[in-house]
Coordinates of C-alpha atoms in Angstrom, one line a residue:
Chain A
M1 CA 0.0 0.0 0.0
A2 CA 2.7 2.4 1.1
K3 CA 4.8 1.5 -2.0
S4 CA 1.9 2.2 -4.4
F5 CA 1.3 5.5 -2.6
R6 CA 4.9 6.5 -3.1
Y7 CA 4.6 5.4 -6.8
R8 CA 1.6 7.6 -7.2
D9 CA 3.5 10.6 -5.7
I10 CA 6.3 10.1 -8.2
V11 CA 3.9 9.9 -11.2
I12 CA 2.2 13.1 -10.2
L13 CA 5.6 14.8 -9.7
A14 CA 6.8 13.6 -13.1
I15 CA 3.6 14.9 -14.8
L16 CA 3.8 18.3 -13.1
L17 CA 7.5 18.7 -13.8
F18 CA 6.9 17.7 -17.4
I19 CA 4.2 20.3 -17.9
S20 CA 6.4 23.0 -16.2
F21 CA 9.4 22.1 -18.3
T22 CA 7.4 22.0 -21.5
M23 CA 6.0 25.5 -20.7
M24 CA 9.5 26.8 -20.2
G25 CA 10.5 25.3 -23.5
F26 CA 7.7 27.0 -25.3
S27 CA 7.7 30.2 -23.2
Q28 CA 8.8 32.4 -26.1
T29 CA 6.4 31.1 -28.7
K30 CA 3.3 33.1 -29.7
I31 CA 0.8 30.6 -28.3
T32 CA 2.4 30.6 -24.9
V33 CA 2.8 34.4 -24.9
Q34 CA -1.0 34.7 -25.7
F35 CA -1.8 32.2 -23.0
K36 CA 0.2 34.3 -20.5
S37 CA -1.6 37.4 -21.6
V38 CA -5.1 35.8 -21.3
A39 CA -4.3 34.2 -18.0
Y40 CA -2.9 37.5 -16.7
A41 CA -5.9 39.4 -17.8
M42 CA -8.0 37.0 -15.8
L43 CA -5.8 37.3 -12.7
F44 CA -5.4 41.0 -12.8
P45 CA -8.7 42.0 -11.1
F46 CA -7.8 39.8 -8.2
Q47 CA -4.3 41.0 -8.0
Y48 CA -5.4 44.6 -8.3
S49 CA -8.1 44.4 -5.6
G50 CA -5.8 42.3 -3.3
A51 CA -2.8 44.6 -3.7
K52 CA -5.0 47.7 -3.4
S53 CA -6.6 46.6 -0.2
I54 CA -3.2 45.9 1.4
T55 CA -1.9 49.3 0.2
L56 CA -5.1 50.9 1.6
V57 CA -4.4 49.5 5.0
K58 CA -0.8 50.7 4.8
D59 CA -1.9 54.1 3.6
F60 CA -4.4 54.4 6.4
F61 CA -1.7 53.9 9.1
A62 CA 0.7 56.1 7.2
S63 CA -1.8 59.0 6.9
I64 CA -2.4 58.9 10.7
R65 CA 1.4 59.0 11.2
N66 CA 1.9 61.8 8.7
N67 CA -0.9 64.0 9.8
R68 CA 1.2 66.1 12.2
Y69 CA 3.6 67.0 9.4
L70 CA 0.9 68.3 7.1
K71 CA 0.5 71.7 8.8
Q72 CA 4.2 72.4 8.7
E73 CA 4.3 71.3 5.0
L74 CA 1.4 73.5 4.1
V75 CA 3.2 76.6 5.3
T76 CA 6.4 75.6 3.4
T77 CA 4.4 74.8 0.3
K78 CA 2.6 78.2 0.3
G79 CA 6.0 79.8 0.4
L80 CA 7.3 77.7 -2.4
L81 CA 4.2 78.4 -4.5
E82 CA 4.8 82.1 -4.3
E83 CA 8.4 81.5 -5.4
Y84 CA 7.3 79.3 -8.3
K85 CA 4.8 81.9 -9.5
R86 CA 7.7 84.3 -9.8
T87 CA 9.9 81.7 -11.5
Q88 CA 7.2 80.7 -13.9
H89 CA 6.9 84.2 -15.3
E90 CA 10.7 84.3 -15.8
F91 CA 10.7 80.9 -17.4
E92 CA 8.0 81.8 -19.9
E93 CA 10.1 84.8 -20.9
I94 CA 13.3 82.7 -21.3
K95 CA 11.4 80.0 -23.2
R96 CA 10.0 82.5 -25.7
E97 CA 13.5 84.0 -26.1
N98 CA 14.9 80.5 -26.6
E99 CA 12.4 79.6 -29.3
R100 CA 13.1 82.8 -31.1
L101 CA 16.8 82.3 -31.0
R102 CA 16.4 78.6 -32.2
S103 CA 14.3 79.7 -35.1
L104 CA 16.9 82.3 -36.0
I105 CA 19.7 79.7 -36.2
G106 CA 17.5 77.1 -37.8
I107 CA 17.2 74.5 -35.0
Q108 CA 13.9 72.8 -34.6
S109 CA 12.5 72.4 -31.1
E110 CA 13.0 69.0 -29.5
L111 CA 9.9 67.0 -30.1
E112 CA 7.7 66.8 -27.0
Y113 CA 5.5 63.8 -26.5
E114 CA 2.3 63.5 -24.6
T115 CA 2.2 61.4 -21.5
V116 CA -0.3 59.3 -19.7
I117 CA -0.1 59.2 -16.0
A118 CA -0.5 55.8 -14.5
E119 CA -0.6 54.4 -10.9
V120 CA 1.6 51.6 -9.8
V121 CA -0.8 48.9 -8.6
A122 CA 1.3 45.9 -8.2
K123 CA 4.8 44.4 -8.9
S124 CA 6.2 41.0 -9.5
P125 CA 5.7 38.8 -6.4
Q126 CA 9.2 37.5 -6.8
N127 CA 12.6 39.2 -6.6
L128 CA 13.9 37.4 -9.7
Y129 CA 11.9 39.8 -11.9
K130 CA 11.2 43.4 -11.1
T131 CA 8.3 44.0 -13.4
I132 CA 5.7 46.7 -12.4
I133 CA 2.0 46.7 -13.1
V134 CA 0.2 50.0 -13.8
N135 CA -3.5 50.7 -14.1
R136 CA -3.4 52.0 -17.7
G137 CA -3.7 49.9 -20.8
K138 CA -5.1 49.8 -24.3
E139 CA -8.1 51.9 -23.4
S140 CA -5.7 54.8 -22.6
G141 CA -3.8 54.4 -25.8
I142 CA -0.8 52.5 -24.3
E143 CA 1.2 50.3 -26.6
R144 CA 4.1 47.9 -26.3
W145 CA 7.6 49.5 -26.1
M146 CA 6.4 52.9 -24.9
P147 CA 8.9 54.5 -22.6
V148 CA 8.1 55.1 -19.0
V149 CA 9.4 57.9 -16.8
A150 CA 8.8 59.2 -13.3
Y151 CA 9.3 62.3 -11.3
Q152 CA 11.3 61.7 -8.1
D153 CA 12.7 64.5 -6.0
G154 CA 11.5 66.9 -8.7
V155 CA 13.6 65.2 -11.4
K156 CA 12.3 63.4 -14.5
C157 CA 14.1 60.0 -14.7
V158 CA 13.8 56.8 -16.7
V159 CA 11.8 53.9 -15.2
G160 CA 11.6 51.4 -18.0
K161 CA 9.4 50.4 -20.9
V162 CA 6.1 48.8 -21.5
I163 CA 6.4 45.2 -22.4
D164 CA 2.9 43.9 -22.2
V165 CA -0.4 45.7 -22.5
Q166 CA -3.9 44.5 -21.5
A167 CA -7.2 46.4 -21.7
F168 CA -6.8 48.2 -18.4
S169 CA -3.3 47.4 -17.3
S170 CA 0.3 47.3 -18.5
R171 CA 3.4 45.6 -17.4
I172 CA 6.6 47.7 -17.3
Q173 CA 10.1 46.2 -17.5
P174 CA 12.3 48.5 -15.3
L175 CA 15.7 49.7 -16.5
I176 CA 17.4 47.5 -13.9
D177 CA 16.1 44.3 -15.5
Q178 CA 18.7 42.1 -17.1
S179 CA 16.7 42.0 -20.4
N180 CA 16.5 45.7 -20.6
Y181 CA 18.8 47.7 -23.0
I182 CA 18.7 51.4 -23.3
G183 CA 20.8 53.7 -25.6
A184 CA 22.6 56.0 -23.1
M185 CA 25.3 58.7 -23.1
L186 CA 27.4 60.7 -20.7
K187 CA 25.7 64.1 -20.3
E188 CA 28.9 66.1 -20.2
S189 CA 31.3 64.4 -22.6
R190 CA 28.4 63.1 -24.9
Y191 CA 30.1 59.7 -25.4
S192 CA 27.4 57.1 -25.9
G193 CA 27.0 53.5 -25.0
L194 CA 24.5 50.8 -24.2
L195 CA 23.0 50.5 -20.8
V196 CA 22.1 47.0 -19.6
G197 CA 20.3 46.1 -16.4
Q198 CA 21.8 43.7 -13.9
S199 CA 18.8 42.7 -11.7
P200 CA 18.5 40.4 -9.8
V201 CA 22.2 40.3 -9.3
S202 CA 22.5 44.1 -8.7
E203 CA 20.3 47.2 -8.7
Q204 CA 22.9 49.0 -10.7
C205 CA 23.1 49.1 -14.5
L206 CA 26.1 48.5 -16.7
L207 CA 27.0 51.1 -19.3
Q208 CA 28.9 49.2 -22.0
Y209 CA 30.6 50.1 -25.3
L210 CA 31.9 53.4 -24.2
D211 CA 34.7 54.8 -26.2
R212 CA 38.1 54.3 -24.5
R213 CA 39.0 57.9 -25.0
A214 CA 36.1 59.0 -22.8
T215 CA 37.2 60.4 -19.4
I216 CA 34.6 59.0 -17.0
E217 CA 34.5 60.1 -13.4
Y218 CA 32.5 59.0 -10.4
G219 CA 29.2 61.0 -10.3
D220 CA 29.1 61.7 -14.0
I221 CA 25.5 62.0 -15.1
V222 CA 24.1 59.5 -17.6
V223 CA 21.1 60.3 -19.8
T224 CA 19.3 58.6 -22.7
S225 CA 20.9 59.1 -26.1
G226 CA 17.8 58.7 -28.1
M227 CA 19.6 56.2 -30.4
G228 CA 17.8 53.1 -29.1
G229 CA 14.6 54.2 -30.8
I230 CA 12.4 54.0 -27.7
F231 CA 13.4 56.8 -25.3
P232 CA 13.5 60.4 -26.3
K233 CA 17.0 62.0 -25.9
G234 CA 18.2 63.6 -22.7
I235 CA 16.1 61.9 -20.0
L236 CA 18.1 61.3 -16.8
I237 CA 19.1 57.7 -16.1
G238 CA 21.5 58.0 -13.2
E239 CA 25.1 58.5 -12.0
V240 CA 28.3 56.7 -12.7
V241 CA 29.4 54.8 -9.5
S242 CA 32.4 52.9 -10.9
V243 CA 34.5 52.7 -14.0
S244 CA 36.2 49.7 -15.5
K245 CA 38.9 50.4 -18.1
K246 CA 40.7 47.2 -19.2
T247 CA 44.2 47.3 -20.6
Y248 CA 42.9 45.9 -23.9
G249 CA 40.0 46.5 -26.2
I250 CA 38.5 49.6 -27.7
F251 CA 35.7 50.1 -25.2
Q252 CA 35.4 50.7 -21.5
E253 CA 32.4 50.2 -19.2
S254 CA 31.0 51.7 -16.1
F255 CA 28.4 50.9 -13.5
V256 CA 25.5 53.4 -13.2
Q257 CA 23.3 53.9 -10.2
P258 CA 19.8 54.6 -11.5
K259 CA 18.1 57.8 -10.2
V260 CA 14.7 56.1 -9.9
D261 CA 13.9 54.4 -6.7
L262 CA 11.6 51.6 -7.7
G263 CA 10.8 50.9 -4.0
R264 CA 8.9 54.2 -3.6
L265 CA 7.4 54.4 -7.1
E266 CA 3.7 55.3 -6.9
E267 CA 3.0 57.1 -10.2
V268 CA 4.7 56.9 -13.5
Y269 CA 4.3 58.7 -16.8
I270 CA 4.0 56.7 -20.0
I271 CA 5.3 58.6 -23.0
T272 CA 2.9 58.0 -25.8
K273 CA 5.7 57.6 -28.4
R274 CA 4.9 54.8 -30.8
V275 CA 7.5 52.3 -31.8
A276 CA 6.7 50.1 -34.8
E277 CA 6.7 46.4 -34.0
D278 CA 8.6 45.6 -37.1
Y279 CA 11.3 48.0 -35.9
F280 CA 12.6 45.1 -33.7
S281 CA 12.4 42.4 -36.3
D282 CA 15.8 43.3 -37.8
F283 CA 17.3 45.3 -35.0
T284 CA 18.9 43.5 -32.1
G285 CA 20.0 46.4 -29.9
E286 CA 17.6 48.1 -27.6
R287 CA 14.6 45.9 -26.9
Chain B
M1 CA -11.5 11.6 3.3
I2 CA -9.8 14.7 2.0
P3 CA -9.4 17.4 4.7
V4 CA -10.8 20.2 2.6
K5 CA -11.0 22.7 5.4
R6 CA -7.3 22.3 6.2
Y7 CA -6.4 22.8 2.5
V8 CA -8.5 26.0 2.4
V9 CA -6.3 27.4 5.3
F10 CA -3.2 26.8 3.2
I11 CA -4.7 28.3 0.1
I12 CA -5.8 31.4 2.0
F13 CA -2.3 31.9 3.4
V14 CA -0.6 31.4 0.0
V15 CA -3.1 33.8 -1.7
L16 CA -2.3 36.4 1.1
A17 CA 1.4 35.9 0.6
I18 CA 1.1 36.5 -3.2
F19 CA -0.9 39.7 -2.6
F20 CA 1.5 40.9 0.0
Q21 CA 4.6 40.2 -2.2
S22 CA 2.9 42.1 -5.0
T23 CA 2.6 45.3 -3.0
S24 CA 5.2 48.1 -2.3
L25 CA 4.9 47.1 1.3
Y26 CA 7.1 44.1 0.5
D27 CA 9.8 46.4 -0.7
N28 CA 10.0 47.9 2.7
I29 CA 11.2 44.7 4.3
N30 CA 14.1 44.3 1.8
V31 CA 17.5 44.1 3.3
R32 CA 20.3 44.5 0.8
N33 CA 18.0 43.6 -2.1
A34 CA 16.9 40.4 -0.3
A35 CA 13.5 39.7 1.2
P36 CA 11.9 36.7 2.8
D37 CA 9.8 34.5 0.4
F38 CA 6.5 34.0 2.2
I39 CA 5.1 32.0 -0.7
L40 CA 8.0 29.5 -0.4
I41 CA 7.6 29.2 3.3
I42 CA 3.8 28.5 3.1
I43 CA 4.4 25.9 0.4
C44 CA 7.0 24.2 2.7
I45 CA 4.6 24.3 5.7
T46 CA 1.8 22.8 3.6
A47 CA 4.2 20.0 2.4
F48 CA 5.4 19.6 6.0
L49 CA 2.0 19.1 7.4
S50 CA 0.2 17.4 4.6
G51 CA 2.8 15.4 2.7
P52 CA 4.3 15.4 -0.8
I53 CA 1.0 15.3 -2.9
P54 CA -0.6 18.4 -1.5
G55 CA 2.8 20.0 -1.3
Q56 CA 3.7 19.5 -4.9
I57 CA 0.2 20.4 -6.2
L58 CA 0.0 23.6 -4.2
G59 CA 3.6 24.3 -5.3
F60 CA 2.7 23.8 -9.0
V61 CA -0.5 25.9 -9.0
T62 CA 1.1 28.7 -6.9
G63 CA 4.2 28.7 -9.1
L64 CA 2.1 29.0 -12.2
V65 CA 0.2 32.0 -10.7
V66 CA 3.6 33.6 -9.8
D67 CA 4.8 33.0 -13.3
I68 CA 1.8 34.6 -14.9
L69 CA 1.9 37.6 -12.5
S70 CA 5.6 38.1 -13.0
G71 CA 5.4 38.0 -16.8
G72 CA 8.7 36.0 -16.9
L73 CA 9.5 32.5 -18.0
L74 CA 6.2 30.5 -17.9
G75 CA 6.8 27.3 -15.9
L76 CA 9.9 28.4 -14.0
F77 CA 8.4 28.9 -10.6
A78 CA 5.9 26.1 -11.3
F79 CA 8.8 23.7 -11.7
T80 CA 10.7 25.1 -8.8
Y81 CA 7.9 25.1 -6.3
T82 CA 6.7 21.6 -7.4
V83 CA 10.2 20.1 -6.7
I84 CA 10.3 21.9 -3.3
G85 CA 6.7 20.9 -2.4
Y86 CA 7.5 17.2 -3.2
G87 CA 10.9 17.2 -1.5
V88 CA 9.8 19.0 1.7
G89 CA 6.8 16.7 1.8
L90 CA 9.0 13.6 1.8
V91 CA 11.6 15.0 4.3
G92 CA 9.0 16.8 6.4
Q93 CA 7.0 13.7 7.3
R94 CA 10.1 12.3 9.0
V95 CA 11.2 15.3 10.9
L96 CA 7.8 16.9 11.5
G97 CA 7.6 18.8 14.9
K98 CA 11.0 17.5 16.1
S99 CA 12.6 20.9 16.7
V100 CA 12.5 24.5 15.6
L101 CA 16.2 24.2 14.6
I102 CA 15.3 21.6 12.0
T103 CA 12.6 23.9 10.5
I104 CA 15.1 26.7 10.3
T105 CA 17.8 24.5 8.7
L106 CA 15.4 23.0 6.3
L107 CA 14.1 26.4 5.1
F108 CA 17.6 27.6 4.8
F109 CA 18.6 24.8 2.4
V110 CA 15.3 24.9 0.6
T111 CA 15.9 28.6 -0.2
L112 CA 19.3 27.7 -1.6
I113 CA 17.8 24.9 -3.7
K114 CA 15.1 27.3 -5.0
A115 CA 17.8 29.8 -6.0
A116 CA 19.8 27.1 -7.7
I117 CA 16.9 25.8 -9.8
L118 CA 15.7 29.3 -10.7
S119 CA 19.1 30.6 -11.7
M120 CA 19.9 27.4 -13.6
F121 CA 16.7 27.5 -15.8
A122 CA 16.6 31.3 -16.1
A123 CA 20.2 31.2 -17.3
L124 CA 19.3 28.3 -19.7
F125 CA 16.1 29.8 -21.1
L126 CA 16.5 33.6 -20.6
K127 CA 20.0 34.9 -20.2
P128 CA 23.2 33.5 -18.7
G129 CA 23.6 36.5 -16.4
Y130 CA 20.7 35.1 -14.3
F131 CA 23.1 32.6 -12.9
G132 CA 24.5 35.4 -10.8
Y133 CA 21.2 35.3 -8.7
F134 CA 22.4 32.1 -7.1
A135 CA 26.0 33.3 -6.8
G136 CA 25.1 36.6 -5.1
G137 CA 25.2 36.9 -1.4
M138 CA 21.6 38.0 -1.2
V139 CA 20.4 34.4 -1.6
F140 CA 22.1 33.5 1.6
L141 CA 20.5 36.5 3.3
E142 CA 17.1 35.4 2.0
A143 CA 17.8 31.9 3.2
V144 CA 18.5 33.2 6.7
M145 CA 15.4 35.3 6.7
N146 CA 13.2 32.4 5.5
G147 CA 14.7 30.2 8.2
L148 CA 14.0 32.7 10.9
I149 CA 10.4 33.5 9.8
A150 CA 9.4 29.9 9.1
P151 CA 9.0 28.6 12.7
L152 CA 6.7 31.5 13.6
L153 CA 4.5 31.0 10.5
F154 CA 4.6 27.3 11.1
M155 CA 3.2 27.8 14.6
I156 CA 0.4 30.1 13.4
I157 CA -0.7 28.0 10.4
N158 CA -0.4 24.8 12.4
R159 CA -2.6 26.2 15.2
I160 CA -5.2 27.6 12.7
Q161 CA -5.5 24.4 10.6
T162 CA -5.7 22.2 13.7
R163 CA -8.5 24.3 15.1
V164 CA -10.3 24.3 11.7
A165 CA -9.9 20.6 11.4
D166 CA -11.4 20.1 14.9

């Protein structure tokens, strides 16, 4: 009896492992990707409501704790608002002057894209992947490969790109993910390279293929180069934290600490910049 | 007769763990990029208390849900949690309730096994760089955290499921 029971255990184990392994093998095929999408669309309402209710409990306690700081912040904010009003006026003047000078020397204004604000509703339940789920999808005009940015400490910085879109939700692959590549460059020296995520091994990114002649220093600012086809040029990525210059080869590389803090990300801005799907079919760089 | 009520307790706990790990709240308990895996702990406790079959089935279903929610390699967590559910179910029945130290040690090694399977298949099917997940020190930190949390969760779940079964 005990022997047959053990036999049954092993048969069930073998079946389950076979199914899992087969799914892994076919994970990148169209039918499996579609299955994942359909299954995720079914699970999303549960994940959304579950994660939302846990966040609500957290926010409730946080709001009680933060209440005493509100009055103090209100006074500070009023002061800042006055200052901003003055600055806004000056800014408008400078902007007009800038536009006029640009048109005089024949440079077109940088293209500005519209953004869709989205709320972070959930994230991957495992540390192996760092994907983020937001509450905007096809109904808001979101498409695959759209770039995502966030404002943290008053600075616009890169978060990642949209990799999967459902009707009312999208999945974002953050820049720290190993599968994420972004065309990047050093803000000061303008040398460009390819930024690759390192997660789950590290929260830092690796800036590869930098010209050996570039002088890179700790703290150098890294921005998007616009060459990858997804991100517009000039968005802040992070700061150089270490440089590795080997005695051979024509390139050097450096580690970059991303500016965005994914742990305290609540809202993101999806830039509605369309990237043609066939763009990736014969291009193996940023994707 | 199948103890449905007991299984419902395990399912509720595992669902709560998935929800919790999907929130930003989970990021707050990260230490050096490592955090306890409550899902793994609950699968282990289920296998511990109910044996290899419930352990591996819960492991498979939970792993599949995690795979779908993560958007990563489909079947990766299903495979890993199935192996763990079965393995812990076999070992657990021999050492069940013997000492807290055994629970801690078991969870420590189970976490290392989880990381080894995940990084091996992720490196094989996704990108070789994923192998660094196992090589990194954070896995050991996660293993220590899991080992320390497991006895407490074991006590809570065991008490609830015994009361429900009565």
